[in-house]
Short mmCIF file of C-alpha atoms in Angstrom, two decimals:
data_model
loop_
_atom_site.label_atom_id
_atom_site.label_comp_id
_atom_site.label_asym_id
_atom_site.label_seq_id
_atom_site.Cartn_x
_atom_site.Cartn_y
_atom_site.Cartn_z
CA MET A 28 34.29 249.45 -274.95
CA SER A 29 32.69 252.78 -273.47
CA GLN A 30 34.41 255.90 -272.93
CA PRO A 31 37.03 255.51 -270.12
CA ASP A 32 36.01 256.42 -266.59
CA GLU A 33 38.49 258.91 -265.08
CA VAL A 34 39.55 258.27 -261.61
CA ASP A 35 42.00 259.25 -259.28
CA VAL A 36 43.16 255.73 -257.94
CA VAL A 37 42.66 252.13 -258.80
CA VAL A 38 43.80 249.42 -256.14
CA ILE A 39 44.23 246.05 -258.03
CA GLY A 40 43.91 243.21 -255.53
CA LEU A 41 41.85 243.96 -252.51
CA GLY A 42 43.79 241.93 -249.88
CA PRO A 43 43.71 243.31 -246.20
CA GLY A 44 46.54 246.00 -247.26
CA GLY A 45 44.67 247.10 -250.81
CA GLU A 46 41.08 246.88 -248.94
CA HIS A 47 42.85 249.38 -246.41
CA VAL A 48 44.45 251.46 -249.40
CA ALA A 49 41.14 251.67 -251.15
CA ALA A 50 39.02 252.56 -248.22
CA SER A 51 41.00 254.78 -246.40
CA LEU A 52 41.79 256.98 -249.50
CA ALA A 53 38.19 256.86 -250.64
CA ARG A 54 37.59 258.39 -247.13
CA ALA A 55 39.94 261.13 -247.94
CA GLY A 56 38.04 262.19 -250.51
CA LEU A 57 39.44 260.47 -253.61
CA SER A 58 37.69 258.85 -256.47
CA VAL A 59 38.97 255.04 -256.04
CA VAL A 60 38.20 251.96 -257.88
CA GLY A 61 39.10 248.62 -256.07
CA VAL A 62 39.30 245.53 -258.27
CA ASP A 63 39.89 241.92 -257.27
CA ARG A 64 38.79 238.86 -259.13
CA ARG A 65 38.70 236.80 -255.88
CA LEU A 66 37.11 237.37 -252.29
CA VAL A 67 37.30 241.06 -251.03
CA GLY A 68 39.66 240.85 -247.86
CA GLY A 69 41.73 238.15 -249.78
CA GLU A 70 43.66 235.28 -248.17
CA CYS A 71 44.18 236.23 -244.55
CA PRO A 72 40.42 235.91 -243.48
CA TYR A 73 39.02 233.43 -246.07
CA PHE A 74 41.89 230.75 -246.41
CA GLY A 75 45.02 231.32 -244.08
CA CYS A 76 45.79 233.38 -241.01
CA VAL A 77 42.34 233.60 -239.65
CA PRO A 78 40.70 229.89 -240.36
CA SER A 79 43.95 228.30 -239.67
CA LYS A 80 44.00 230.15 -236.30
CA MET A 81 40.69 228.65 -235.62
CA MET A 82 41.79 225.18 -236.44
CA ILE A 83 44.97 225.70 -234.36
CA ARG A 84 43.29 227.17 -231.44
CA ALA A 85 41.10 224.06 -231.06
CA ALA A 86 43.57 221.51 -231.34
CA ASP A 87 45.83 223.12 -228.95
CA ALA A 88 42.96 223.06 -226.60
CA LEU A 89 42.93 219.35 -227.17
CA ALA A 90 46.62 219.04 -226.41
CA GLU A 91 46.46 220.74 -223.33
CA ALA A 92 43.42 218.87 -221.85
CA ARG A 93 45.60 215.90 -222.58
CA ARG A 94 48.65 217.38 -220.60
CA VAL A 95 46.27 217.75 -217.52
CA PRO A 96 47.32 213.94 -216.34
CA ALA A 97 50.95 215.40 -215.79
CA LEU A 98 50.09 218.48 -214.06
CA GLY A 99 46.84 217.93 -211.68
CA GLY A 100 43.93 215.24 -212.41
CA SER A 101 42.74 212.94 -215.01
CA THR A 102 41.04 213.88 -218.56
CA GLU A 103 39.43 211.66 -221.36
CA VAL A 104 39.51 213.65 -224.57
CA THR A 105 37.60 213.09 -227.81
CA ALA A 106 38.03 215.04 -230.62
CA ASP A 107 35.38 216.42 -232.84
CA TRP A 108 36.12 218.28 -235.93
CA THR A 109 32.40 219.63 -236.43
CA PRO A 110 32.73 222.74 -234.19
CA VAL A 111 35.73 224.03 -236.11
CA ALA A 112 34.67 223.45 -239.40
CA ASP A 113 31.04 225.22 -238.43
CA ARG A 114 33.28 228.24 -236.84
CA ILE A 115 35.70 228.48 -240.12
CA ARG A 116 32.04 228.60 -242.13
CA ASP A 117 29.92 230.96 -239.75
CA GLU A 118 32.33 233.13 -237.90
CA ALA A 119 35.39 233.39 -240.18
CA THR A 120 34.44 233.51 -244.03
CA ASP A 121 30.41 233.46 -243.89
CA ASP A 122 30.79 230.83 -246.09
CA TRP A 123 33.35 232.31 -248.35
CA ASP A 124 30.79 235.29 -249.08
CA ASP A 125 32.35 238.37 -249.22
CA THR A 126 28.99 240.54 -249.09
CA VAL A 127 29.88 241.95 -245.92
CA ALA A 128 33.45 243.12 -246.84
CA VAL A 129 31.96 244.49 -250.29
CA LYS A 130 29.57 246.86 -248.52
CA ARG A 131 32.32 248.02 -245.96
CA LEU A 132 34.81 249.03 -249.04
CA GLU A 133 31.63 251.01 -251.01
CA ASP A 134 30.11 252.39 -247.68
CA ALA A 135 34.01 253.57 -247.34
CA GLY A 136 32.70 255.57 -250.62
CA ALA A 137 35.13 253.10 -253.01
CA ARG A 138 33.80 251.77 -256.47
CA PHE A 139 34.14 248.10 -256.63
CA LEU A 140 34.98 246.05 -259.42
CA ARG A 141 34.90 242.11 -259.60
CA GLY A 142 37.33 241.25 -262.46
CA THR A 143 41.01 241.10 -263.54
CA GLY A 144 42.57 244.31 -263.57
CA ARG A 145 45.57 245.09 -265.41
CA LEU A 146 47.89 247.76 -266.50
CA ALA A 147 47.18 249.02 -270.12
CA GLY A 148 50.05 251.72 -270.60
CA PRO A 149 50.87 254.78 -268.10
CA GLY A 150 47.79 256.19 -266.09
CA ARG A 151 45.49 253.18 -267.91
CA VAL A 152 43.67 250.36 -266.05
CA VAL A 153 41.14 247.63 -268.37
CA VAL A 154 39.14 245.11 -265.66
CA THR A 155 37.47 242.07 -267.48
CA THR A 156 34.38 241.34 -265.95
CA ASP A 157 31.62 239.02 -266.48
CA ASP A 158 29.79 242.09 -268.29
CA GLY A 159 32.85 242.73 -270.32
CA ASP A 160 36.19 245.28 -270.06
CA VAL A 161 36.01 248.31 -268.29
CA GLU A 162 38.67 250.86 -268.93
CA LEU A 163 39.53 253.39 -266.26
CA THR A 164 41.90 256.48 -266.74
CA VAL A 165 43.83 257.07 -263.67
CA ARG A 166 44.88 260.53 -262.55
CA ARG A 167 46.93 259.82 -259.65
CA GLY A 168 47.87 256.48 -259.39
CA VAL A 169 47.35 252.67 -259.50
CA VAL A 170 47.90 250.49 -256.51
CA LEU A 171 49.16 247.07 -256.84
CA ASN A 172 48.71 244.60 -254.19
CA THR A 173 47.89 241.43 -256.47
CA GLY A 174 49.50 238.62 -253.69
CA THR A 175 50.53 235.17 -254.14
CA GLU A 176 48.58 231.72 -255.04
CA PRO A 177 49.60 228.51 -253.33
CA ALA A 178 52.79 227.31 -255.29
CA VAL A 179 52.70 223.79 -256.82
CA PRO A 180 55.77 222.15 -257.94
CA PRO A 181 56.41 220.37 -260.94
CA ILE A 182 56.42 216.86 -259.34
CA ASP A 183 55.61 213.83 -261.84
CA GLY A 184 51.87 212.85 -261.79
CA LEU A 185 51.01 215.39 -259.20
CA ALA A 186 48.77 217.53 -261.49
CA ASP A 187 46.55 215.07 -262.35
CA THR A 188 45.66 214.15 -258.70
CA PRO A 189 42.97 215.65 -256.35
CA TYR A 190 45.69 217.14 -253.89
CA TRP A 191 45.05 219.78 -251.21
CA THR A 192 46.27 223.08 -250.52
CA ASN A 193 45.62 225.38 -247.65
CA ARG A 194 42.65 226.81 -249.29
CA ASP A 195 41.14 223.07 -249.69
CA ALA A 196 42.31 222.23 -246.12
CA VAL A 197 40.26 225.24 -244.24
CA ARG A 198 37.16 223.80 -246.07
CA LEU A 199 36.71 220.66 -244.71
CA ARG A 200 34.06 219.08 -243.28
CA GLU A 201 35.42 215.63 -242.55
CA LEU A 202 38.99 214.84 -241.93
CA PRO A 203 40.53 211.94 -243.39
CA THR A 204 42.84 208.98 -241.76
CA SER A 205 45.99 209.83 -242.97
CA LEU A 206 47.75 212.77 -244.69
CA VAL A 207 50.84 213.57 -246.01
CA VAL A 208 51.84 217.43 -245.74
CA LEU A 209 54.28 218.08 -249.03
CA GLY A 210 56.39 221.11 -247.32
CA GLY A 211 57.91 222.05 -243.87
CA GLY A 212 57.30 225.38 -243.77
CA ALA A 213 55.22 227.28 -241.28
CA ILE A 214 51.77 226.52 -243.67
CA GLY A 215 52.80 222.98 -243.44
CA CYS A 216 54.01 222.77 -239.87
CA GLU A 217 51.21 224.70 -238.72
CA LEU A 218 48.60 222.56 -240.25
CA ALA A 219 50.22 219.26 -239.78
CA GLN A 220 50.19 219.70 -235.99
CA ALA A 221 46.35 220.55 -236.20
CA PHE A 222 45.31 217.69 -238.02
CA SER A 223 47.64 215.26 -235.89
CA ARG A 224 45.53 216.62 -233.00
CA PHE A 225 42.56 215.76 -234.62
CA GLY A 226 43.44 211.89 -235.07
CA VAL A 227 44.62 212.35 -238.35
CA GLU A 228 47.95 210.02 -239.23
CA VAL A 229 50.26 212.79 -240.64
CA THR A 230 53.69 212.81 -242.39
CA VAL A 231 55.75 215.94 -243.41
CA VAL A 232 57.92 215.97 -246.01
CA GLU A 233 60.66 218.60 -246.59
CA ALA A 234 63.37 218.44 -249.31
CA PHE A 235 65.76 220.68 -247.83
CA GLU A 236 67.31 219.65 -244.79
CA ARG A 237 65.33 220.68 -241.88
CA ILE A 238 61.76 221.81 -241.49
CA LEU A 239 61.10 225.88 -240.89
CA GLY A 240 64.24 226.34 -243.06
CA PRO A 241 64.00 230.27 -242.84
CA GLU A 242 64.45 230.34 -238.59
CA GLU A 243 67.56 229.79 -236.67
CA PRO A 244 68.64 225.77 -236.72
CA GLU A 245 67.38 225.90 -232.75
CA ALA A 246 64.15 226.84 -233.68
CA SER A 247 63.73 223.92 -236.19
CA ALA A 248 64.98 221.29 -233.79
CA VAL A 249 62.57 222.19 -231.23
CA VAL A 250 59.62 222.53 -233.40
CA ALA A 251 60.77 219.19 -235.48
CA SER A 252 61.14 217.49 -231.72
CA ALA A 253 57.97 218.47 -230.79
CA LEU A 254 55.62 217.54 -234.15
CA GLU A 255 57.70 214.08 -233.40
CA ALA A 256 56.54 213.31 -229.77
CA GLU A 257 53.33 213.60 -230.68
CA GLY A 258 53.53 210.66 -233.24
CA ILE A 259 54.19 213.10 -236.47
CA SER A 260 56.97 211.30 -238.65
CA VAL A 261 59.18 214.06 -240.27
CA ARG A 262 61.01 213.41 -242.99
CA ALA A 263 63.28 215.72 -243.85
CA GLY A 264 66.28 216.12 -246.75
CA VAL A 265 64.43 214.34 -248.87
CA GLY A 266 62.43 214.89 -252.01
CA VAL A 267 59.27 213.90 -253.54
CA SER A 268 59.62 212.26 -256.85
CA SER A 269 56.40 211.28 -257.90
CA VAL A 270 52.93 210.96 -257.29
CA ARG A 271 50.11 208.82 -258.09
CA HIS A 272 46.35 208.46 -257.05
CA ASP A 273 43.88 205.74 -256.93
CA GLY A 274 41.80 205.73 -254.19
CA ALA A 275 44.37 206.84 -252.49
CA PHE A 276 48.03 208.91 -252.53
CA ALA A 277 50.87 206.95 -253.11
CA ILE A 278 53.95 209.84 -253.08
CA GLY A 279 57.19 208.34 -254.26
CA LEU A 280 60.57 209.68 -252.31
CA ALA A 281 63.75 210.59 -253.76
CA ASP A 282 65.04 207.84 -251.45
CA GLY A 283 63.30 205.29 -253.51
CA THR A 284 60.29 204.62 -250.34
CA THR A 285 56.78 205.33 -251.04
CA LEU A 286 53.94 206.91 -248.92
CA ALA A 287 50.73 205.91 -248.55
CA ALA A 288 47.86 208.68 -247.47
CA GLN A 289 44.54 208.98 -247.81
CA ALA A 290 45.49 212.88 -248.37
CA LEU A 291 47.73 215.25 -249.83
CA LEU A 292 48.30 218.66 -248.79
CA VAL A 293 50.62 220.60 -251.09
CA ALA A 294 52.34 223.52 -248.56
CA ALA A 295 55.47 224.27 -250.77
CA GLY A 296 55.31 227.76 -250.78
CA ARG A 297 53.59 230.61 -252.91
CA ARG A 298 54.28 232.33 -256.11
CA THR A 299 53.36 235.83 -256.84
CA ASN A 300 50.81 237.13 -259.15
CA LEU A 301 52.37 239.25 -261.21
CA GLY A 302 52.41 237.56 -264.70
CA ASP A 303 49.25 238.74 -266.01
CA VAL A 304 48.87 242.45 -264.61
CA GLY A 305 50.19 243.88 -267.65
CA LEU A 306 53.56 245.39 -265.99
CA ASP A 307 55.31 245.14 -269.33
CA THR A 308 53.01 248.10 -270.76
CA VAL A 309 54.39 250.23 -268.18
CA GLY A 310 57.93 249.16 -268.89
CA GLY A 311 58.31 246.42 -265.56
CA ASP A 312 59.08 243.01 -265.93
CA PRO A 313 56.33 240.27 -265.46
CA SER A 314 58.39 237.76 -265.21
CA ALA A 315 59.99 239.29 -261.54
CA ARG A 316 59.62 237.24 -258.50
CA ALA A 317 59.06 240.56 -256.71
CA ILE A 318 58.46 243.92 -257.39
CA ASP A 319 61.25 246.99 -256.86
CA VAL A 320 59.55 249.48 -254.82
CA ASP A 321 61.12 252.42 -252.75
CA GLU A 322 60.92 254.03 -249.16
CA ARG A 323 57.20 255.23 -250.35
CA MET A 324 56.31 252.22 -252.26
CA ARG A 325 56.59 253.51 -255.01
CA VAL A 326 57.64 251.04 -258.18
CA ALA A 327 60.92 251.80 -259.35
CA GLY A 328 61.49 253.52 -262.68
CA VAL A 329 57.54 253.51 -263.28
CA ASP A 330 55.83 256.82 -262.61
CA GLY A 331 52.02 256.47 -260.82
CA LEU A 332 52.44 253.18 -259.69
CA TRP A 333 52.56 251.49 -255.88
CA ALA A 334 52.81 248.36 -254.86
CA ILE A 335 52.40 246.41 -251.74
CA GLY A 336 52.24 243.42 -249.67
CA ASP A 337 53.79 239.99 -250.54
CA ILE A 338 54.81 241.12 -254.24
CA THR A 339 57.23 243.65 -252.67
CA GLY A 340 59.09 240.45 -251.38
CA LYS A 341 59.65 242.23 -247.88
CA GLY A 342 57.71 239.87 -246.23
CA ALA A 343 54.31 237.68 -247.15
CA PHE A 344 52.51 238.44 -243.80
CA THR A 345 49.09 240.55 -243.20
CA HIS A 346 50.62 242.86 -240.89
CA MET A 347 53.65 243.38 -243.61
CA SER A 348 50.83 244.21 -246.13
CA MET A 349 48.64 246.26 -243.38
CA TYR A 350 52.50 248.29 -242.83
CA GLN A 351 53.26 249.21 -246.20
CA ALA A 352 49.23 249.99 -247.12
CA ASN A 353 49.60 252.83 -244.64
CA VAL A 354 53.03 254.16 -246.19
CA ALA A 355 51.30 254.12 -249.53
CA ILE A 356 48.10 256.08 -248.04
CA ARG A 357 50.63 258.64 -246.87
CA ASP A 358 52.52 259.06 -250.15
CA LEU A 359 49.23 259.37 -251.80
CA THR A 360 47.36 261.87 -249.95
CA GLY A 361 50.54 263.88 -249.36
CA GLU A 362 51.52 263.29 -245.66
CA ASP A 363 55.05 263.22 -244.58
CA GLY A 364 56.09 259.79 -243.48
CA PRO A 365 57.35 257.93 -241.55
CA TRP A 366 58.54 255.63 -244.68
CA ALA A 367 59.16 252.03 -244.93
CA ASP A 368 61.80 250.55 -242.24
CA TYR A 369 62.60 247.17 -242.75
CA ARG A 370 64.86 246.58 -239.57
CA ALA A 371 62.77 244.48 -237.57
CA VAL A 372 60.39 242.61 -239.82
CA SER A 373 58.78 239.90 -237.37
CA ARG A 374 56.77 237.01 -238.10
CA ALA A 375 55.04 234.09 -236.01
CA THR A 376 54.38 230.35 -236.63
CA PHE A 377 51.87 228.93 -234.53
CA THR A 378 52.76 225.86 -233.90
CA ASP A 379 53.21 224.64 -230.37
CA PRO A 380 55.64 225.55 -229.34
CA GLU A 381 55.36 228.67 -231.07
CA VAL A 382 58.09 230.59 -233.03
CA GLY A 383 58.51 234.37 -232.96
CA SER A 384 61.16 235.68 -234.86
CA VAL A 385 62.68 239.21 -235.83
CA GLY A 386 65.59 240.57 -238.06
CA MET A 387 68.41 238.52 -238.86
CA THR A 388 69.17 235.01 -238.51
CA GLU A 389 72.70 234.51 -236.91
CA LYS A 390 73.83 232.97 -240.65
CA GLN A 391 72.63 236.33 -241.95
CA ALA A 392 74.34 238.35 -239.86
CA ARG A 393 77.53 236.69 -240.34
CA ASP A 394 76.96 236.64 -244.08
CA ALA A 395 76.59 240.45 -243.88
CA GLY A 396 79.95 240.87 -242.73
CA LEU A 397 78.94 242.14 -239.08
CA ASN A 398 80.47 241.63 -235.71
CA VAL A 399 78.21 239.03 -234.57
CA GLY A 400 77.55 238.06 -231.06
CA VAL A 401 75.26 235.32 -229.93
CA GLY A 402 73.09 234.24 -226.58
CA ILE A 403 71.14 231.56 -226.16
CA SER A 404 68.65 230.28 -223.12
CA LYS A 405 66.39 227.42 -222.86
CA LEU A 406 63.02 227.86 -221.63
CA GLN A 407 62.45 224.81 -219.89
CA GLU A 408 65.44 225.94 -217.49
CA SER A 409 63.94 229.16 -216.76
CA SER A 410 61.82 229.82 -213.86
CA ARG A 411 58.38 230.06 -215.80
CA GLY A 412 59.26 227.20 -218.11
CA TRP A 413 60.29 224.76 -214.72
CA LEU A 414 56.88 225.65 -213.32
CA HIS A 415 55.01 225.28 -216.90
CA LYS A 416 56.60 221.68 -216.81
CA VAL A 417 54.85 219.81 -219.47
CA GLY A 418 55.20 221.94 -223.01
CA ASN A 419 57.45 223.89 -221.93
CA GLU A 420 60.23 223.35 -224.55
CA GLY A 421 61.69 226.48 -226.22
CA VAL A 422 64.95 228.55 -226.53
CA ILE A 423 65.51 232.47 -226.79
CA LYS A 424 68.12 233.37 -229.27
CA VAL A 425 69.56 236.81 -229.53
CA VAL A 426 71.77 237.77 -232.35
CA ALA A 427 73.75 241.16 -231.97
CA ASP A 428 76.24 243.53 -233.94
CA LEU A 429 78.89 243.85 -231.19
CA ASP A 430 80.45 246.72 -233.08
CA ARG A 431 77.31 248.78 -232.53
CA ASP A 432 76.44 247.18 -229.50
CA VAL A 433 72.78 246.87 -230.56
CA LEU A 434 70.59 243.36 -231.41
CA VAL A 435 69.97 242.84 -235.00
CA GLY A 436 67.77 239.50 -234.93
CA ALA A 437 65.98 237.54 -232.42
CA THR A 438 64.05 234.47 -231.94
CA ALA A 439 61.73 233.04 -229.14
CA VAL A 440 60.44 229.57 -229.32
CA GLY A 441 58.06 228.36 -226.75
CA PRO A 442 54.52 228.82 -225.03
CA SER A 443 53.25 232.18 -226.49
CA GLY A 444 56.69 232.59 -228.84
CA GLY A 445 55.14 234.80 -230.74
CA GLU A 446 53.96 237.25 -227.95
CA ILE A 447 57.70 236.98 -226.52
CA ILE A 448 59.01 238.58 -229.04
CA GLY A 449 57.43 241.83 -229.21
CA MET A 450 59.67 243.37 -226.76
CA LEU A 451 62.69 242.38 -228.88
CA VAL A 452 61.15 243.77 -231.94
CA THR A 453 60.84 247.28 -230.10
CA ALA A 454 64.84 246.85 -229.00
CA ILE A 455 65.73 246.17 -232.94
CA HIS A 456 63.44 248.41 -234.39
CA ALA A 457 64.62 251.31 -231.88
CA GLU A 458 68.00 250.23 -231.79
CA VAL A 459 68.22 250.09 -227.86
CA PRO A 460 72.06 249.22 -226.45
CA LEU A 461 72.66 245.90 -225.19
CA ALA A 462 73.67 247.67 -221.98
CA THR A 463 69.96 249.58 -221.66
CA LEU A 464 68.30 246.02 -222.32
CA ARG A 465 70.90 244.33 -219.59
CA GLY A 466 69.86 247.04 -217.03
CA MET A 467 66.09 246.44 -217.54
CA HIS A 468 63.43 244.71 -215.07
CA PHE A 469 62.42 241.46 -216.37
CA ALA A 470 59.23 240.37 -214.38
CA TYR A 471 59.41 237.04 -212.31
CA PRO A 472 58.12 234.51 -213.05
CA THR A 473 57.53 234.97 -216.68
CA PHE A 474 58.57 233.51 -220.11
CA HIS A 475 60.10 236.84 -221.25
CA ARG A 476 62.58 236.87 -218.26
CA ALA A 477 64.28 234.13 -220.21
CA ILE A 478 65.47 237.32 -222.80
CA GLU A 479 67.33 238.31 -219.74
CA THR A 480 69.41 235.04 -219.56
CA ALA A 481 70.23 235.02 -223.10
CA LEU A 482 71.23 238.34 -223.26
CA GLY A 483 73.77 237.48 -220.45
CA ASP A 484 75.45 234.61 -222.51
CA ILE A 485 76.05 236.90 -225.47
CA SER A 486 79.71 236.54 -226.60
#
């Protein structure tokens, strides 16, 4: 290995947040090396948010067309996966080629190394590339953004079968006739519904008592009902004991039944990529599930190390990674805040109906010892919901801390639930008093007007 290169900052992991940090610091005049063994841009543009939402957009269009007879006319809908597969390949991923992203990074002034980056002690990074190891000495700091991988549970026989993860699902050119989805979280539910709307016979298996476990029970119930109404079988509260494949899949469930399907999608969560980044060389714990960071994204107890994104455990969302990236950029360039604030972390699950959530659930608020008040309104009972008619199922739920007279959590399920939640995110982040919220004007007839009803229901 030659004499180490000396640089200001090394960014290991170039998902959305890492790419943003590397490019921004380079444009600010720092010497920056960005490292990634996979595609620059990360999971979101190539395997996650972007291609999956293209699938969902197409599937939603099919579903909406099928609703026309209930509203005004007749339709004959024929599903065709080819335009979806072509759009994912041509518009979203450039056929899973990151040439454009690499050029964008280098045009910003950063140097890119394709390889595996590892900490090798304070202020040192070694990057293993196809051409050998590159040693870097870091003057200012290292930013970790190594993200997550699909988690594959240790089920008997599963590893020996051609199962899919989300990374395989978005590459499909042809759809199976039948599919079992292992996992009823956001990814599992979104993809299950999308494939079902294209004619695939789908079963969702969830080991916990309900799908969308992190969400409010009311949200889980609405989405489960919607999936089942479309012909998707939802098997919640039952685990998988074995998986076999002999031309087709045989999935043995813990209750003694067996499911048969042409394909199996494993959507059982994500695992953080921390075991092989050299944390032990700087006093960190490589077995940790997440890295502890302060409000400036500095890693606790380690000088010269920052971490952003999924590995911080603050929410495995692209918007969280980008938010934390901006915090780290301000700290590394000597700006003065604002620093990280997680009171109003929002998320959206793009099923139909859509689920938007922010802050605490009712259970989390009660477990935290707050004096909790809850308000609920059914979207289909609102004026806009009644007008919308078919596909209007939903609920808005708000969770208040009555001692402080503010909201601490909210959920909006229904058409555009991820958009409705925006106002409630602002209310929680800014700690707007309940009296102020109740005194606002809510445009008629809109879906978000149901927020007013939920606020009035708080007790």
